[in-house]
Amino acid sequence: MKRTLGVCYYPEHWDESLWAEDAARMVDTGLTWVRIGEFAWSRIEPQPGTFHWDWLDRAIEVLGGAGLRVVLGTPTATPPRWMLDKLPDMLAVDAQGRPRKFGSRRHYCFSHLGYRADARRIAGLMAERYGRHPHIGAWQTDNEYACHDTTLSYSDAARAGFRDWLAQKYQSPDALNRAWGNVFWSMEYDGFDQIDLPNLTVTEPNPSHVLDFRRYASDQVVAFNRAQVEEIRKHSDAPILHNYMGRETSFDHFKVGADLDGASWDSYPIGFLSDRVEADDAHRARFLRQGDPDNQAFHHDLYRAVGKAAKTAGAVPRWWVMEQQPGPVNWAPWNPAPLPGMARLWAWEAFAHGAEAVCYFRWRQAPFAQEQNHAGLLRPDSAPAPALAEAAQVAAELKEVPEEAGCAPAEAALVFDYESAWAWETQPQGRDFSAFALAFSAYKALRRAGLNIDILPPDCADLSGYKLVLAPGLMTISEPLRAALRAFGGIALVGPRAGLRTPDFAIPTPMGPALDGLGVTVALSESLPPGIEVPLEGGGAFATWRDVLEGDAPVVLRSEDGTPAIMGDGPVRVLGGWPTDATWDRLLTEMLPGLGLTHLGLADGLRLRDTASHRFVFNYAPEPAVFEGTEVPPAGVLRLPLG
Ligand code: GAL
């Protein structure tokens, strides 16, 4: 599979007389893909049952006829206004019980079976019409599930669905009462119909109740997506993808991914640094116009793994960047413009991590409605915006670099689990504890060491290709992972806060993590406010979270107060706290040589990723950096032959 570029386009936003010229310019720029359709429901079906396919037929003809491959999106993220008349209770409801009204997008409730049927219907009609069309190269279901905080809905439909889900899971109210521990505070139920959604309670609801609701809500996203996939597959062999978001943990992407042919995500590096990456002011200022140097890579590696969850027989799992930031966005607290060269660097970084395609969002900046201040490859007046030349440069470079899409096997792996994110959001215990932030801090440390990284799902059964595995923050340690750890020959660091709950969200006995052959128990855990650290012997510290470890395994590191900080000297070890960044660096520097690896101690902003034949070097820093004697300018990309 060749590496390719594309763009997101909205033919319905522009006069038809512009389409042919737009298509020709896309081809001239060197683009392969054009994604269309994902918000166009009101133009496809302006009244219930009245269809206007003609304009979409012509748009596909014009774009495809110019030589582009079309990614067709189902428009289910934007049900038209008439849907509300047809299904007045299809709106999502927030935790305060207020409906989330019409007038933007994603106002539907995933639990509403009537809306789900309508989503299935429109996806099926589109697939029937275009499924075998020669210009259709791929599908996108809906748009960014969960965006705008839409996975959880506290609607009547959700309440009914949740009760049913619980009845199927527990079979009897008694079993549910036992699993949840409802004897506590006299919360016992006599029937499933008595169980409400876990919002608007006087004080915190039972965490087992919340966790089951989170699982239920995630399952609704899976079911909603699956309904569309089933329809599309009846009529089309083209791969079906979804465009996931950055730092979105409200549903299990591995489970949605299992029904698709791969994964794609929407990468907005500068927007994300401004509104969803933990960072101090100095880091935000330094990477203001580049984005956090690890955030894109983390999601590339995560979604490559989600793509591999695809169970479609014989298919090559694909992974793409479906939307790539081209210039300032409109939605972050502040929206600076990228450093010249970043729209190119971001694309090459995605390719180095194995992407097949990178599509810029969007072709032309919209002069109307909500995203007027969001850059495109063209300005609203159709003059080139700065990213157009960078996209053209990448396209020209792709011709020079015939390497197929893909990346080298990784030395290091990080286990990432969505359920754990829900569990620790439900019971943070420390205000700033976040399973995502913990996993990301471990990931960043691996990147500073210069390692290639795979992200693995929590039920991964095989670790044999890796030298180093990090498994922080896992609520439970799954049976397949326990078996893989038993067979592992490298070093696996498990913890902090790993294996400390049962799947029912209770404290297990024996207490966790209870790893086979390793006598280590977390005797108690404490959370620490910002600025408070637990210093370690020999330097470094834990912050935010500490597990007090006990047991008969060898202690290989202690905190200054004498408490074990790491126990176990074999392949599996337990880490008893959340290391600060400098402490991660110390731990990896000490561990890697024994695994035949070297900590490269990369300059702040310099990052690496290997493909089968090349080492890519990226400079996210605002000043030049040197890698093995070669200077890399800001936003620079080096491609060095391997071996
Ligand atoms: C994405 C979304 C697009 C557009 C873009 C703006 O989250 O999928 O439709 O809104 O953000 O950055």
Short mmCIF file of N, CA and C in Angstrom, two decimals, residues 117-265:
data_model
loop_
_atom_site.label_atom_id
_atom_site.label_comp_id
_atom_site.label_asym_id
_atom_site.label_seq_id
_atom_site.Cartn_x
_atom_site.Cartn_y
_atom_site.Cartn_z
N ALA A 117 -32.17 3.33 14.06
CA ALA A 117 -32.78 2.75 12.86
C ALA A 117 -32.69 3.73 11.69
N ASP A 118 -32.88 5.03 11.96
CA ASP A 118 -32.77 6.03 10.90
C ASP A 118 -31.32 6.14 10.40
N ALA A 119 -30.38 6.03 11.33
CA ALA A 119 -28.97 6.08 10.94
C ALA A 119 -28.63 4.88 10.05
N ARG A 120 -29.15 3.71 10.45
CA ARG A 120 -28.95 2.50 9.65
C ARG A 120 -29.57 2.70 8.25
N ARG A 121 -30.76 3.31 8.24
CA ARG A 121 -31.48 3.50 6.98
C ARG A 121 -30.69 4.38 6.02
N ILE A 122 -30.20 5.53 6.51
CA ILE A 122 -29.51 6.45 5.58
C ILE A 122 -28.17 5.85 5.15
N ALA A 123 -27.49 5.15 6.07
CA ALA A 123 -26.22 4.50 5.68
C ALA A 123 -26.49 3.45 4.61
N GLY A 124 -27.59 2.70 4.80
CA GLY A 124 -27.93 1.65 3.84
C GLY A 124 -28.27 2.23 2.48
N LEU A 125 -29.03 3.34 2.48
CA LEU A 125 -29.40 3.95 1.19
C LEU A 125 -28.16 4.48 0.47
N MET A 126 -27.26 5.09 1.22
CA MET A 126 -26.03 5.59 0.58
C MET A 126 -25.21 4.43 0.02
N ALA A 127 -25.13 3.36 0.81
CA ALA A 127 -24.32 2.22 0.37
C ALA A 127 -24.95 1.57 -0.86
N GLU A 128 -26.29 1.50 -0.86
CA GLU A 128 -26.98 0.90 -2.00
C GLU A 128 -26.69 1.70 -3.27
N ARG A 129 -26.69 3.02 -3.11
CA ARG A 129 -26.50 3.86 -4.29
C ARG A 129 -25.05 3.91 -4.75
N TYR A 130 -24.12 3.96 -3.78
CA TYR A 130 -22.71 4.22 -4.15
C TYR A 130 -21.75 3.07 -3.83
N GLY A 131 -22.29 1.99 -3.26
CA GLY A 131 -21.42 0.91 -2.77
C GLY A 131 -20.49 0.34 -3.82
N ARG A 132 -20.98 0.24 -5.06
CA ARG A 132 -20.12 -0.34 -6.11
C ARG A 132 -19.62 0.74 -7.06
N HIS A 133 -19.79 1.98 -6.68
CA HIS A 133 -19.36 3.06 -7.56
C HIS A 133 -17.84 3.03 -7.73
N PRO A 134 -17.37 3.12 -8.96
CA PRO A 134 -15.91 2.98 -9.15
C PRO A 134 -15.09 4.09 -8.48
N HIS A 135 -15.69 5.23 -8.18
CA HIS A 135 -14.91 6.31 -7.56
C HIS A 135 -14.88 6.23 -6.04
N ILE A 136 -15.68 5.34 -5.46
CA ILE A 136 -15.71 5.26 -3.99
C ILE A 136 -14.60 4.31 -3.52
N GLY A 137 -13.65 4.86 -2.78
CA GLY A 137 -12.49 4.06 -2.35
C GLY A 137 -12.55 3.67 -0.90
N ALA A 138 -13.37 4.33 -0.10
CA ALA A 138 -13.46 4.01 1.33
C ALA A 138 -14.70 4.69 1.90
N TRP A 139 -15.09 4.21 3.07
CA TRP A 139 -16.23 4.78 3.80
C TRP A 139 -15.78 5.31 5.15
N GLN A 140 -16.49 6.32 5.61
CA GLN A 140 -16.33 6.76 7.00
C GLN A 140 -17.70 6.69 7.67
N THR A 141 -17.81 6.03 8.80
CA THR A 141 -19.08 6.03 9.52
C THR A 141 -19.16 7.28 10.39
N ASP A 142 -20.29 7.99 10.33
CA ASP A 142 -20.57 9.12 11.23
C ASP A 142 -19.37 10.07 11.24
N ASN A 143 -19.15 10.78 12.31
CA ASN A 143 -18.00 11.66 12.44
C ASN A 143 -17.64 11.81 13.91
N GLU A 144 -16.45 11.42 14.25
CA GLU A 144 -15.92 11.61 15.61
C GLU A 144 -16.93 11.26 16.69
N TYR A 145 -17.20 9.98 16.83
CA TYR A 145 -18.01 9.53 17.97
C TYR A 145 -17.45 10.17 19.24
N ALA A 146 -18.34 10.61 20.10
CA ALA A 146 -17.97 11.16 21.42
C ALA A 146 -17.62 12.64 21.40
N CYS A 147 -17.35 13.20 20.22
CA CYS A 147 -16.98 14.62 20.16
C CYS A 147 -18.07 15.46 20.84
N HIS A 148 -17.65 16.53 21.46
CA HIS A 148 -18.55 17.42 22.21
C HIS A 148 -19.22 16.68 23.38
N ASP A 149 -18.47 15.72 23.94
CA ASP A 149 -18.95 15.06 25.16
C ASP A 149 -20.30 14.37 24.95
N THR A 150 -20.38 13.51 23.95
CA THR A 150 -21.68 12.97 23.57
C THR A 150 -21.83 11.46 23.77
N THR A 151 -20.87 10.81 24.39
CA THR A 151 -21.06 9.37 24.62
C THR A 151 -22.11 9.13 25.69
N LEU A 152 -22.03 9.91 26.77
CA LEU A 152 -22.95 9.70 27.88
C LEU A 152 -24.20 10.54 27.68
N SER A 153 -25.35 9.89 27.73
CA SER A 153 -26.60 10.61 27.64
C SER A 153 -27.52 10.04 28.72
N TYR A 154 -28.22 10.92 29.44
CA TYR A 154 -29.05 10.51 30.56
C TYR A 154 -30.52 10.62 30.17
N SER A 155 -30.84 10.07 29.02
CA SER A 155 -32.19 10.16 28.46
C SER A 155 -33.06 9.00 28.94
N ASP A 156 -34.35 9.09 28.64
CA ASP A 156 -35.25 7.97 28.94
C ASP A 156 -34.82 6.73 28.18
N ALA A 157 -34.39 6.94 26.94
CA ALA A 157 -33.96 5.79 26.13
C ALA A 157 -32.74 5.12 26.78
N ALA A 158 -31.84 5.94 27.31
CA ALA A 158 -30.65 5.38 27.95
C ALA A 158 -31.05 4.60 29.21
N ARG A 159 -32.00 5.15 29.97
CA ARG A 159 -32.42 4.46 31.20
C ARG A 159 -33.01 3.09 30.86
N ALA A 160 -33.89 3.06 29.85
CA ALA A 160 -34.52 1.79 29.47
C ALA A 160 -33.45 0.80 28.97
N GLY A 161 -32.55 1.30 28.15
CA GLY A 161 -31.51 0.44 27.59
C GLY A 161 -30.58 -0.09 28.67
N PHE A 162 -30.26 0.76 29.62
CA PHE A 162 -29.33 0.38 30.69
C PHE A 162 -29.97 -0.73 31.56
N ARG A 163 -31.25 -0.57 31.87
CA ARG A 163 -31.93 -1.60 32.68
C ARG A 163 -31.89 -2.95 31.98
N ASP A 164 -32.14 -2.90 30.69
CA ASP A 164 -32.12 -4.12 29.90
C ASP A 164 -30.73 -4.75 29.88
N TRP A 165 -29.74 -3.90 29.70
CA TRP A 165 -28.34 -4.35 29.67
C TRP A 165 -27.96 -4.99 31.00
N LEU A 166 -28.39 -4.36 32.10
CA LEU A 166 -28.09 -4.90 33.43
C LEU A 166 -28.80 -6.25 33.64
N ALA A 167 -30.05 -6.32 33.19
CA ALA A 167 -30.80 -7.58 33.37
C ALA A 167 -30.09 -8.71 32.63
N GLN A 168 -29.59 -8.40 31.43
CA GLN A 168 -28.88 -9.43 30.69
C GLN A 168 -27.57 -9.81 31.36
N LYS A 169 -26.91 -8.82 31.91
CA LYS A 169 -25.59 -9.09 32.50
C LYS A 169 -25.73 -9.87 33.81
N TYR A 170 -26.68 -9.46 34.66
CA TYR A 170 -26.73 -10.03 36.02
C TYR A 170 -27.82 -11.08 36.21
N GLN A 171 -28.79 -11.09 35.32
CA GLN A 171 -29.88 -12.09 35.39
C GLN A 171 -30.80 -11.91 36.61
N SER A 172 -30.28 -11.56 37.77
CA SER A 172 -31.16 -11.35 38.93
C SER A 172 -30.70 -10.12 39.69
N PRO A 173 -31.67 -9.39 40.29
CA PRO A 173 -31.29 -8.21 41.08
C PRO A 173 -30.35 -8.58 42.22
N ASP A 174 -30.51 -9.78 42.74
CA ASP A 174 -29.64 -10.24 43.81
C ASP A 174 -28.18 -10.29 43.38
N ALA A 175 -27.98 -10.83 42.19
CA ALA A 175 -26.60 -10.92 41.68
C ALA A 175 -26.03 -9.52 41.50
N LEU A 176 -26.86 -8.61 41.00
CA LEU A 176 -26.40 -7.23 40.84
C LEU A 176 -26.08 -6.61 42.20
N ASN A 177 -26.97 -6.81 43.16
CA ASN A 177 -26.73 -6.24 44.50
C ASN A 177 -25.41 -6.73 45.08
N ARG A 178 -25.14 -8.02 44.89
CA ARG A 178 -23.89 -8.56 45.43
C ARG A 178 -22.69 -7.98 44.69
N ALA A 179 -22.79 -7.93 43.35
CA ALA A 179 -21.65 -7.44 42.56
C ALA A 179 -21.35 -5.98 42.88
N TRP A 180 -22.38 -5.19 43.09
CA TRP A 180 -22.17 -3.76 43.34
C TRP A 180 -21.93 -3.44 44.82
N GLY A 181 -22.21 -4.42 45.69
CA GLY A 181 -22.09 -4.14 47.12
C GLY A 181 -23.19 -3.21 47.62
N ASN A 182 -24.41 -3.45 47.15
CA ASN A 182 -25.51 -2.51 47.45
C ASN A 182 -26.01 -2.57 48.89
N VAL A 183 -25.49 -3.53 49.68
CA VAL A 183 -25.83 -3.52 51.09
C VAL A 183 -25.34 -2.21 51.73
N PHE A 184 -24.27 -1.67 51.16
CA PHE A 184 -23.72 -0.39 51.63
C PHE A 184 -24.77 0.70 51.43
N TRP A 185 -25.06 1.49 52.44
CA TRP A 185 -26.03 2.58 52.38
C TRP A 185 -27.44 2.13 51.94
N SER A 186 -27.78 0.86 52.19
CA SER A 186 -29.14 0.37 51.86
C SER A 186 -29.56 0.66 50.42
N MET A 187 -28.62 0.37 49.50
CA MET A 187 -28.92 0.68 48.09
C MET A 187 -29.49 -0.52 47.35
N GLU A 188 -29.93 -1.55 48.05
CA GLU A 188 -30.36 -2.78 47.37
C GLU A 188 -31.64 -2.58 46.54
N TYR A 189 -31.68 -3.31 45.42
CA TYR A 189 -32.82 -3.25 44.49
C TYR A 189 -33.57 -4.57 44.51
N ASP A 190 -34.90 -4.48 44.25
CA ASP A 190 -35.71 -5.69 44.12
C ASP A 190 -35.96 -6.06 42.66
N GLY A 191 -35.76 -5.09 41.77
CA GLY A 191 -36.04 -5.37 40.36
C GLY A 191 -35.21 -4.44 39.49
N PHE A 192 -34.95 -4.84 38.26
CA PHE A 192 -34.13 -4.00 37.38
C PHE A 192 -34.83 -2.69 37.04
N ASP A 193 -36.17 -2.70 37.09
CA ASP A 193 -36.91 -1.48 36.76
C ASP A 193 -36.74 -0.37 37.79
N GLN A 194 -36.19 -0.71 38.93
CA GLN A 194 -35.96 0.32 39.95
C GLN A 194 -34.64 1.07 39.73
N ILE A 195 -33.82 0.56 38.83
CA ILE A 195 -32.46 1.11 38.73
C ILE A 195 -32.45 2.31 37.80
N ASP A 196 -31.96 3.41 38.31
CA ASP A 196 -31.92 4.65 37.52
C ASP A 196 -30.51 4.84 36.98
N LEU A 197 -30.34 5.89 36.20
CA LEU A 197 -29.01 6.24 35.73
C LEU A 197 -28.26 6.92 36.89
N PRO A 198 -26.92 6.81 36.87
CA PRO A 198 -26.16 7.29 38.04
C PRO A 198 -25.88 8.80 37.99
N ASN A 199 -26.90 9.60 37.69
CA ASN A 199 -26.71 11.06 37.74
C ASN A 199 -27.68 11.65 38.77
N LEU A 200 -27.42 12.86 39.19
CA LEU A 200 -28.30 13.62 40.10
C LEU A 200 -28.50 12.93 41.45
N THR A 201 -27.58 12.07 41.86
CA THR A 201 -27.64 11.51 43.21
C THR A 201 -27.16 12.57 44.20
N VAL A 202 -27.51 12.36 45.46
CA VAL A 202 -27.20 13.39 46.48
C VAL A 202 -25.69 13.54 46.65
N THR A 203 -25.02 12.43 46.87
CA THR A 203 -23.56 12.48 46.83
C THR A 203 -23.13 11.41 45.83
N GLU A 204 -21.86 11.04 45.84
CA GLU A 204 -21.38 10.19 44.75
C GLU A 204 -22.19 8.89 44.65
N PRO A 205 -22.51 8.49 43.43
CA PRO A 205 -23.18 7.20 43.23
C PRO A 205 -22.18 6.06 43.44
N ASN A 206 -22.70 4.86 43.60
CA ASN A 206 -21.87 3.67 43.74
C ASN A 206 -20.95 3.53 42.51
N PRO A 207 -19.63 3.40 42.70
CA PRO A 207 -18.73 3.33 41.54
C PRO A 207 -19.02 2.15 40.61
N SER A 208 -19.51 1.04 41.16
CA SER A 208 -19.84 -0.11 40.30
C SER A 208 -21.01 0.24 39.38
N HIS A 209 -21.96 1.00 39.91
CA HIS A 209 -23.11 1.48 39.13
C HIS A 209 -22.59 2.37 37.98
N VAL A 210 -21.69 3.29 38.34
CA VAL A 210 -21.17 4.21 37.30
C VAL A 210 -20.38 3.43 36.25
N LEU A 211 -19.54 2.50 36.71
CA LEU A 211 -18.70 1.78 35.75
C LEU A 211 -19.57 0.97 34.79
N ASP A 212 -20.61 0.34 35.33
CA ASP A 212 -21.50 -0.41 34.42
C ASP A 212 -22.19 0.54 33.44
N PHE A 213 -22.56 1.72 33.90
CA PHE A 213 -23.18 2.68 32.98
C PHE A 213 -22.18 3.10 31.90
N ARG A 214 -20.92 3.29 32.28
CA ARG A 214 -19.90 3.64 31.28
C ARG A 214 -19.74 2.50 30.26
N ARG A 215 -19.75 1.26 30.77
CA ARG A 215 -19.64 0.12 29.84
C ARG A 215 -20.85 0.07 28.92
N TYR A 216 -22.02 0.27 29.51
CA TYR A 216 -23.25 0.27 28.71
C TYR A 216 -23.16 1.35 27.62
N ALA A 217 -22.76 2.56 28.02
CA ALA A 217 -22.71 3.68 27.07
C ALA A 217 -21.71 3.37 25.94
N SER A 218 -20.58 2.79 26.29
CA SER A 218 -19.59 2.43 25.28
C SER A 218 -20.18 1.39 24.32
N ASP A 219 -20.90 0.43 24.87
CA ASP A 219 -21.53 -0.60 24.03
C ASP A 219 -22.54 0.01 23.05
N GLN A 220 -23.18 1.11 23.45
CA GLN A 220 -24.14 1.76 22.53
C GLN A 220 -23.42 2.38 21.33
N VAL A 221 -22.22 2.91 21.56
CA VAL A 221 -21.43 3.45 20.44
C VAL A 221 -21.07 2.30 19.49
N VAL A 222 -20.67 1.17 20.09
CA VAL A 222 -20.32 0.00 19.27
C VAL A 222 -21.53 -0.43 18.45
N ALA A 223 -22.70 -0.50 19.10
CA ALA A 223 -23.90 -0.98 18.40
C ALA A 223 -24.35 0.00 17.32
N PHE A 224 -24.25 1.30 17.62
CA PHE A 224 -24.64 2.33 16.65
C PHE A 224 -23.76 2.22 15.40
N ASN A 225 -22.46 2.07 15.64
CA ASN A 225 -21.53 1.95 14.52
C ASN A 225 -21.78 0.66 13.74
N ARG A 226 -22.02 -0.42 14.49
CA ARG A 226 -22.18 -1.73 13.84
C ARG A 226 -23.39 -1.73 12.91
N ALA A 227 -24.45 -1.04 13.31
CA ALA A 227 -25.66 -0.99 12.47
C ALA A 227 -25.31 -0.43 11.09
N GLN A 228 -24.49 0.61 11.07
CA GLN A 228 -24.12 1.21 9.78
C GLN A 228 -23.20 0.28 9.00
N VAL A 229 -22.25 -0.32 9.71
CA VAL A 229 -21.29 -1.21 9.03
C VAL A 229 -22.03 -2.36 8.37
N GLU A 230 -23.02 -2.91 9.06
CA GLU A 230 -23.77 -4.05 8.49
C GLU A 230 -24.43 -3.64 7.18
N GLU A 231 -24.99 -2.43 7.14
CA GLU A 231 -25.65 -1.98 5.91
C GLU A 231 -24.64 -1.74 4.80
N ILE A 232 -23.53 -1.08 5.13
CA ILE A 232 -22.55 -0.75 4.09
C ILE A 232 -21.97 -2.03 3.49
N ARG A 233 -21.69 -3.00 4.35
CA ARG A 233 -21.07 -4.24 3.85
C ARG A 233 -21.98 -5.01 2.89
N LYS A 234 -23.29 -4.80 3.01
CA LYS A 234 -24.20 -5.49 2.08
C LYS A 234 -23.96 -5.05 0.65
N HIS A 235 -23.44 -3.83 0.49
CA HIS A 235 -23.39 -3.25 -0.85
C HIS A 235 -21.98 -2.87 -1.30
N SER A 236 -20.99 -3.01 -0.45
CA SER A 236 -19.68 -2.45 -0.81
C SER A 236 -18.55 -3.28 -0.23
N ASP A 237 -17.47 -3.38 -1.00
CA ASP A 237 -16.26 -4.05 -0.50
C ASP A 237 -15.20 -3.04 -0.09
N ALA A 238 -15.51 -1.75 -0.25
CA ALA A 238 -14.50 -0.73 0.10
C ALA A 238 -14.30 -0.72 1.61
N PRO A 239 -13.07 -0.43 2.07
CA PRO A 239 -12.82 -0.43 3.51
C PRO A 239 -13.67 0.61 4.24
N ILE A 240 -14.10 0.24 5.45
CA ILE A 240 -14.92 1.14 6.27
C ILE A 240 -14.08 1.57 7.47
N LEU A 241 -13.98 2.88 7.64
CA LEU A 241 -13.20 3.46 8.74
C LEU A 241 -14.11 4.36 9.57
N HIS A 242 -13.60 4.78 10.71
CA HIS A 242 -14.23 5.87 11.45
C HIS A 242 -13.10 6.84 11.81
N ASN A 243 -13.43 8.13 11.92
CA ASN A 243 -12.39 9.10 12.30
C ASN A 243 -12.50 9.38 13.80
N TYR A 244 -11.64 8.74 14.58
CA TYR A 244 -11.65 8.94 16.03
C TYR A 244 -11.02 10.28 16.38
N MET A 245 -11.23 10.67 17.63
CA MET A 245 -10.68 11.95 18.10
C MET A 245 -9.38 11.74 18.86
N GLY A 246 -8.75 12.85 19.19
CA GLY A 246 -7.59 12.81 20.08
C GLY A 246 -8.04 12.88 21.53
N ARG A 247 -7.33 12.17 22.37
CA ARG A 247 -7.59 12.14 23.81
C ARG A 247 -9.06 11.96 24.14
N GLU A 248 -9.63 10.94 23.58
CA GLU A 248 -11.05 10.66 23.81
C GLU A 248 -11.13 9.24 24.35
N THR A 249 -11.56 9.11 25.60
CA THR A 249 -11.55 7.78 26.21
C THR A 249 -12.96 7.32 26.62
N SER A 250 -14.01 8.02 26.17
CA SER A 250 -15.33 7.72 26.72
C SER A 250 -15.98 6.46 26.15
N PHE A 251 -15.40 5.88 25.11
CA PHE A 251 -15.88 4.56 24.66
C PHE A 251 -14.67 3.72 24.29
N ASP A 252 -14.89 2.41 24.23
CA ASP A 252 -13.77 1.51 23.97
C ASP A 252 -13.51 1.44 22.46
N HIS A 253 -12.49 2.16 22.04
CA HIS A 253 -12.18 2.23 20.61
C HIS A 253 -11.77 0.86 20.05
N PHE A 254 -11.17 0.02 20.89
CA PHE A 254 -10.79 -1.32 20.39
C PHE A 254 -12.04 -2.09 19.99
N LYS A 255 -13.13 -1.90 20.73
CA LYS A 255 -14.36 -2.64 20.42
C LYS A 255 -15.05 -2.08 19.18
N VAL A 256 -15.07 -0.77 19.02
CA VAL A 256 -15.61 -0.20 17.77
C VAL A 256 -14.72 -0.66 16.61
N GLY A 257 -13.41 -0.61 16.84
CA GLY A 257 -12.44 -0.95 15.79
C GLY A 257 -12.59 -2.37 15.29
N ALA A 258 -13.06 -3.27 16.16
CA ALA A 258 -13.18 -4.68 15.76
C ALA A 258 -14.18 -4.85 14.62
N ASP A 259 -15.13 -3.94 14.48
CA ASP A 259 -16.14 -4.05 13.42
C ASP A 259 -15.73 -3.35 12.12
N LEU A 260 -14.63 -2.61 12.16
CA LEU A 260 -14.24 -1.81 11.00
C LEU A 260 -13.06 -2.46 10.28
N ASP A 261 -12.57 -1.80 9.23
CA ASP A 261 -11.45 -2.35 8.47
C ASP A 261 -10.15 -1.66 8.82
N GLY A 262 -10.17 -0.88 9.85
CA GLY A 262 -8.97 -0.15 10.25
C GLY A 262 -9.41 1.03 11.09
N ALA A 263 -8.49 1.96 11.30
CA ALA A 263 -8.81 3.12 12.14
C ALA A 263 -8.25 4.37 11.49
N SER A 264 -8.90 5.50 11.77
CA SER A 264 -8.32 6.78 11.38
C SER A 264 -8.58 7.74 12.53
N TRP A 265 -7.81 8.82 12.56
CA TRP A 265 -8.08 9.81 13.62
C TRP A 265 -7.83 11.20 13.11
#
